[in-house]
Short mmCIF file of C-alpha atoms in Angstrom, two decimals:
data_model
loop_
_atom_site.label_atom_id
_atom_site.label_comp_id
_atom_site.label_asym_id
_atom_site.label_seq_id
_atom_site.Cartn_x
_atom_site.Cartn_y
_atom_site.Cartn_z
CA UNK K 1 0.00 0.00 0.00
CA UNK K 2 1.10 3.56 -0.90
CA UNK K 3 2.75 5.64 2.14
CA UNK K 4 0.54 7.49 4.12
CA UNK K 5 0.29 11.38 3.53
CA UNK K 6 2.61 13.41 6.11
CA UNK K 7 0.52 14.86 8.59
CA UNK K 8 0.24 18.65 7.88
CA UNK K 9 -0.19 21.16 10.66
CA UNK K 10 -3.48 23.03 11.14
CA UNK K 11 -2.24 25.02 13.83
CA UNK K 12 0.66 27.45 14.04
CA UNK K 13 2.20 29.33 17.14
CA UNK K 14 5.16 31.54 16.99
CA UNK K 15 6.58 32.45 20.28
CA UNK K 16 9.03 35.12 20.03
CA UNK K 17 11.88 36.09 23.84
CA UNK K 18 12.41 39.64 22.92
CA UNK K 19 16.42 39.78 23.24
CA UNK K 20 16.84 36.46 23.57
CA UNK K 21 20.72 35.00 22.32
CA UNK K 22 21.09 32.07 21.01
CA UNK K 23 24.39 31.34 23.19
CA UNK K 24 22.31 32.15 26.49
CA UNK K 25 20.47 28.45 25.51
CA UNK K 26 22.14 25.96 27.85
CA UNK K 27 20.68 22.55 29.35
CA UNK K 28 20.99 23.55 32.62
CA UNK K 29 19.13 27.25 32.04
CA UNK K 30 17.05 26.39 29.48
CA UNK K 31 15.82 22.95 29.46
CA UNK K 32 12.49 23.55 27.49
CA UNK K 33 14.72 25.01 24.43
CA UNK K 34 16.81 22.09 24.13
CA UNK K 35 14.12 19.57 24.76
CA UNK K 36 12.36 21.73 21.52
CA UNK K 37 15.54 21.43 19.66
CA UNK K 38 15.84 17.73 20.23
CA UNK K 39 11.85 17.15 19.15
CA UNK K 40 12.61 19.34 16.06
CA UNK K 41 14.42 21.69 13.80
CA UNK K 42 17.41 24.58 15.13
CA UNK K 43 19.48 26.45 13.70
CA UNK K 44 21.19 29.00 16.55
CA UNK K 45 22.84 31.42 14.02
CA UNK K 46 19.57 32.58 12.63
CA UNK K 47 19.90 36.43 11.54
CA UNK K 48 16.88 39.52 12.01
CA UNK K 49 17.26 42.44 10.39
CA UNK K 50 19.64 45.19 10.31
CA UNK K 51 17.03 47.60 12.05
CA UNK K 52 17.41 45.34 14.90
CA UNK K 53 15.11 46.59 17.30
CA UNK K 54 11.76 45.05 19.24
CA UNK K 55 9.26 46.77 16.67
CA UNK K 56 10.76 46.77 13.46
CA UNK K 57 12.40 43.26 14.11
CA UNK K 58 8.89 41.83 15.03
CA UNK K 59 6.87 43.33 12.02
CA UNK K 60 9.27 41.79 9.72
CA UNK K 61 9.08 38.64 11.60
CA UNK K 62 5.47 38.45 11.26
CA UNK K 63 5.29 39.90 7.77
CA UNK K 64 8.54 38.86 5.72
CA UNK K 65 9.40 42.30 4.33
CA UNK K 66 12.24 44.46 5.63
CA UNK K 67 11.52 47.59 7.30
CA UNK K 68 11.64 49.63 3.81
CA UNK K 69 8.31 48.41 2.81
CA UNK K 70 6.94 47.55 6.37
CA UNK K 71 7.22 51.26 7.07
CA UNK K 72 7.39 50.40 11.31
CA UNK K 73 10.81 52.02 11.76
CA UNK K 74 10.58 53.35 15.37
CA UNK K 75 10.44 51.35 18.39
CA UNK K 76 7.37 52.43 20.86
CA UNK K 77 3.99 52.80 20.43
CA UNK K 78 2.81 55.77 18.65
CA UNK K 79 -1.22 55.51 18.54
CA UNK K 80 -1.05 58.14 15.70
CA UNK K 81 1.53 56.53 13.63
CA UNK K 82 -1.02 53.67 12.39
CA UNK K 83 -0.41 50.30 11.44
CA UNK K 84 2.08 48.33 9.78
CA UNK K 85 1.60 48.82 5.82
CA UNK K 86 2.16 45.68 4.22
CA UNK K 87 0.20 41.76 4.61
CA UNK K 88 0.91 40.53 7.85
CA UNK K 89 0.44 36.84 8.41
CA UNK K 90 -2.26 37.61 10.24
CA UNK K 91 -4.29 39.76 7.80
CA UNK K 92 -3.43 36.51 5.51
CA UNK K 93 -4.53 33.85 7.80
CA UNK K 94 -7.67 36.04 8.53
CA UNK K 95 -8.61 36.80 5.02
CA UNK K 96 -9.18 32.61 4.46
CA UNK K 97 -11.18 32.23 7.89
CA UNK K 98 -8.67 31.34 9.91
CA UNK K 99 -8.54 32.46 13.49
CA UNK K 100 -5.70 34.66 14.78
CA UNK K 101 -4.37 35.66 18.19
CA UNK K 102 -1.65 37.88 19.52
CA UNK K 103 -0.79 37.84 23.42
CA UNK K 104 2.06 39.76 23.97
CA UNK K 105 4.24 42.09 26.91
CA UNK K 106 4.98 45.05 25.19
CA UNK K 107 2.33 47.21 23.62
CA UNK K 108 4.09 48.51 20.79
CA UNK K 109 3.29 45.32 19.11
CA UNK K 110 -0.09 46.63 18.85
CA UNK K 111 1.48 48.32 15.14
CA UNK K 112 1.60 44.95 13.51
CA UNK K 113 -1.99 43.88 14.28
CA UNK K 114 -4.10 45.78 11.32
CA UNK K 115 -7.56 46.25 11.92
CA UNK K 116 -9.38 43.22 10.82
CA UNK K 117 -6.62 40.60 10.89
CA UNK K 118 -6.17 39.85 14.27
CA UNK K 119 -9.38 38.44 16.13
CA UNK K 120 -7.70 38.82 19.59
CA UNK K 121 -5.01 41.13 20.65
CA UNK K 122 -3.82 40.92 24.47
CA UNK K 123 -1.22 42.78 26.63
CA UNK K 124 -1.65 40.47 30.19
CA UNK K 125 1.35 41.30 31.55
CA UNK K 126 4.60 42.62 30.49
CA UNK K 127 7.12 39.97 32.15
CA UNK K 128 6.18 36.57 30.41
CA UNK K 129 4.87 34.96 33.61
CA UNK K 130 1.10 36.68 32.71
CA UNK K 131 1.58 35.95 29.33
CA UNK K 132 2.61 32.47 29.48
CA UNK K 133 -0.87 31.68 31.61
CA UNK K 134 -2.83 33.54 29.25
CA UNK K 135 -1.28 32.39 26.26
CA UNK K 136 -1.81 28.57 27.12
CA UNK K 137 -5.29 29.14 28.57
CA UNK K 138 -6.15 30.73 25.04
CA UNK K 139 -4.50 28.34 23.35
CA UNK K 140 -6.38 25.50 25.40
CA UNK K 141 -10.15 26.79 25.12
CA UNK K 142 -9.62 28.79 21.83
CA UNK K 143 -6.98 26.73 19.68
CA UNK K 144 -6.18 29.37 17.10
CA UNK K 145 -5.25 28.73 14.15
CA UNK K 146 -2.68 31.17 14.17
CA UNK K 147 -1.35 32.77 17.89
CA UNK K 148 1.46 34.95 18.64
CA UNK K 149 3.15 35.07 21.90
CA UNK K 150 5.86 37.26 23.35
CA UNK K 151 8.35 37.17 25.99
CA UNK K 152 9.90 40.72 27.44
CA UNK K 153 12.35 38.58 29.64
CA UNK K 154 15.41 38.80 28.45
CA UNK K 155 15.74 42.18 26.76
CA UNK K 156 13.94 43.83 29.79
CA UNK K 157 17.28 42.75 32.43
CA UNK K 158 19.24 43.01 29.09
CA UNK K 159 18.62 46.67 28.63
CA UNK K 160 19.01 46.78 33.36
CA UNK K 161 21.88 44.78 33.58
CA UNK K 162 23.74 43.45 30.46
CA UNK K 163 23.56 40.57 27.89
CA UNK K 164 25.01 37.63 29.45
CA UNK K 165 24.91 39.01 32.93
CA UNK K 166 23.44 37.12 35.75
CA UNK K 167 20.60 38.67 35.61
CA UNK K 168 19.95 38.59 32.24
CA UNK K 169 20.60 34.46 32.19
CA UNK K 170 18.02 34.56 35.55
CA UNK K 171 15.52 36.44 32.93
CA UNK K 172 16.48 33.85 30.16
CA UNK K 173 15.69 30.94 32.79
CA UNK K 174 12.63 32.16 33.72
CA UNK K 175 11.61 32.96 29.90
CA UNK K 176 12.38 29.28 29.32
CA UNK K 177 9.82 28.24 32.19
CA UNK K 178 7.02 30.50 30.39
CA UNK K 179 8.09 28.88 27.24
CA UNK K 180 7.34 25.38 29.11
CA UNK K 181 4.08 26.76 29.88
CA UNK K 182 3.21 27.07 26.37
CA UNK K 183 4.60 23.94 25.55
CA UNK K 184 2.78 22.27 28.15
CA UNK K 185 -0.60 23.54 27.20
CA UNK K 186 -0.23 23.03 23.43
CA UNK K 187 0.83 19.32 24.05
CA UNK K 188 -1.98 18.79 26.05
CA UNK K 189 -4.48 20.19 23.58
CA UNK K 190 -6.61 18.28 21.09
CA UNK K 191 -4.63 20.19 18.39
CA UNK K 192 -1.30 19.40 20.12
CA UNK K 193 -0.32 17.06 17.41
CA UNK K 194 -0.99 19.17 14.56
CA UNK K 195 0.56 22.24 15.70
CA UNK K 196 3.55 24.11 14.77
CA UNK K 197 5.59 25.77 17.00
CA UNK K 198 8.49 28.24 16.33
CA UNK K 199 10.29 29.64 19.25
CA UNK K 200 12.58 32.84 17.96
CA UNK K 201 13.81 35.92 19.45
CA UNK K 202 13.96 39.69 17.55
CA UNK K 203 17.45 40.40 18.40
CA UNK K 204 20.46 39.90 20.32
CA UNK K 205 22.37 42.48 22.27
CA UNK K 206 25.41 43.16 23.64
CA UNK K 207 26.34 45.65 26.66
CA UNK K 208 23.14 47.04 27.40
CA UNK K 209 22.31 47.71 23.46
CA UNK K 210 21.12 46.17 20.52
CA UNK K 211 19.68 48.68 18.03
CA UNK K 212 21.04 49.30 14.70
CA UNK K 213 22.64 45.87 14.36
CA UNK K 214 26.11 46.87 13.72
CA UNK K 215 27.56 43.84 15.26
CA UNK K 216 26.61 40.51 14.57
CA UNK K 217 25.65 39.28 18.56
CA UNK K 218 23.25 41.99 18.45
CA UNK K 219 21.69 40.62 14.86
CA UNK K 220 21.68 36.82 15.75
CA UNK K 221 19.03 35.43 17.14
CA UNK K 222 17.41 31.00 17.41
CA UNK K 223 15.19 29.79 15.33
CA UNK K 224 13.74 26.73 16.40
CA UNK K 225 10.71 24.70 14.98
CA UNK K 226 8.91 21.09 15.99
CA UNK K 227 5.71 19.78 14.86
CA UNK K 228 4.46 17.89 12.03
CA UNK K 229 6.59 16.65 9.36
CA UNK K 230 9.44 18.24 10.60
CA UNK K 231 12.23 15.58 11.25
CA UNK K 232 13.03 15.67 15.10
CA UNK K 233 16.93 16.30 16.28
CA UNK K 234 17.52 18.65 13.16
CA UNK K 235 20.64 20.93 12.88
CA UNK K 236 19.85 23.39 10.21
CA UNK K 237 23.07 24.74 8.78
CA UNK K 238 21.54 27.27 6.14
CA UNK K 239 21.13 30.83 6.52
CA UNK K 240 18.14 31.52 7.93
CA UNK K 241 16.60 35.27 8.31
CA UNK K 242 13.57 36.43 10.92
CA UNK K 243 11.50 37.04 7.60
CA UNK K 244 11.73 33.26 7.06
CA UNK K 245 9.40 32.93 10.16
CA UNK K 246 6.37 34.51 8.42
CA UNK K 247 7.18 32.61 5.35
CA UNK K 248 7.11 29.29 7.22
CA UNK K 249 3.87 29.98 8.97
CA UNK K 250 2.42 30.42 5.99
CA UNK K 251 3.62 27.34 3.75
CA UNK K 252 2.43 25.39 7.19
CA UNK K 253 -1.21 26.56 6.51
CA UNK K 254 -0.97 25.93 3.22
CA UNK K 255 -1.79 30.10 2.48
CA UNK K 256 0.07 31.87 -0.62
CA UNK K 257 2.67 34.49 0.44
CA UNK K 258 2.18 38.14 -0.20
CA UNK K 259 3.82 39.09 -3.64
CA UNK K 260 7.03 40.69 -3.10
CA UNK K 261 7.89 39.17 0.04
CA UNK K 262 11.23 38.28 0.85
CA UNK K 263 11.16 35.42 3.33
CA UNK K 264 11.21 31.42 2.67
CA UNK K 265 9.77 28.15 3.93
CA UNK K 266 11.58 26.27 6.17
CA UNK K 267 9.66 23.68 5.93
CA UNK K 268 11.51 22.42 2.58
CA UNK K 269 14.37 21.64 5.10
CA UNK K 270 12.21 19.99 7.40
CA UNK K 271 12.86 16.33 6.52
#
């Protein structure tokens, strides 16, 4: 008899640790990553933009354009400035009936979510402990088909204290118990097995800065991915950008890209 079809996700969730490094990702501090890495895909030289700040980083995340045609070039929320001006994957997702969610800890991401593409925006908290809970509670009675979820962690003690300092890999542990959180609520779901997960981060840093992504610590972020038909303990050694993220979503819900945009599947690595 023929093989049977891989299984194709029907659910997507994209969890992005604002800051986080990909060296900070240790067994001992971050168990949850490197139990992701071993049930999936990884590549821990993973690049964002050169505009490497939170807002700009995230909108070309979640829309795979560059901050020339995403137009969100400053970095706090600016109720006047509007909304991101290109297809998000939201607007996308939402345009073919799909469900979309964004829960978040930093309001400025408010600039990405166009009105009409994102059917539930929410700012619970802005350390990830909040945001963990109310991410995996929505998650568990909702089960969007597409949900966003972000971590301030590790860019907030960043920014207070230094990359690499203690406190900033105490901020990176505690990120990876929200991310377990997640985890632990999307595994327990009914869509748990059909649901892709990407963990990334928008930036690095280095000092106490990161913005304008001179040097490459402050550019390189993980990009790590485990769900269906993605081949588990997976090292992938191409270069891989934060506008592959939006691309990947995408090709997982089987929804045509935007034209123009820049990003590409991962997925075609995946096995």
């Amino acid at each position: 008899p023929p093989a049977p079809a891989p299984r194709r996700p029907t659910h997507v969730v994209i969890i992005s640790e604002d800051g986080l490094r990909p060296d900070s990702l240790t067994e001992e501090l971050t168990p949850a990553h490197m139990a992701l890495m071993r049930e999936g895909m990884a590549a821990l030289q993973a690049d964002t933009i050169p505009q490497s700040d939170t807002l700009p980083s995230h909108a070309a995340m979640l829309s795979g354009f560059g901050a020339e045609e995403h137009g969100l070039w400053w970095n706090s929320y600016q109720r006047d400035r509007g909304y991101i001006r290109v297809p998000t994957v939201f607007s996308i997702a939402h345009a073919h009936g799909l469900s979309t969610a964004m829960i978040v800890g930093k309001p400025k991401l408010r600039h990405i979510a166009r009105p009409g593409s994102v059917d539930h925006f929410e700012r619970p908290s802005y350390l990830c402990g909040g945001v963990a809970r109310r991410a995996a509670a929505y998650f568990t009675e909702e089960q969007p088909a597409l949900l966003f979820v972000h971590f301030s962690d590790p860019d907030e003690f960043g920014h207070s204290h230094g990359w690499m300092s203690d406190a900033y890999l105490a901020a990176v542990h505690h990120s990876d118990r929200c991310l377990a959180t997640v985890l632990d609520a999307i595994d327990a779901s009914a869509a748990g097995a059909d649901t892709l997960v990407i963990v990334t981060a928008d930036h690095g840093g280095h000092s106490r800065h990161h913005s304008g992504g001179h040097l490459e610590v402050d550019r390189e972020i993980p990009w790590i991915a485990r769900g269906p038909g993605v081949t588990a303990d997976t090292v992938l050694d191409r270069p891989i950008t934060t506008v592959d993220t939006a691309a990947t979503a995408l090709a997982a819900l089987r929804l045509t890209p935007s034209p123009g945009m820049k990003g590409v599947s991962i997925l075609t690595y995946a096995r």
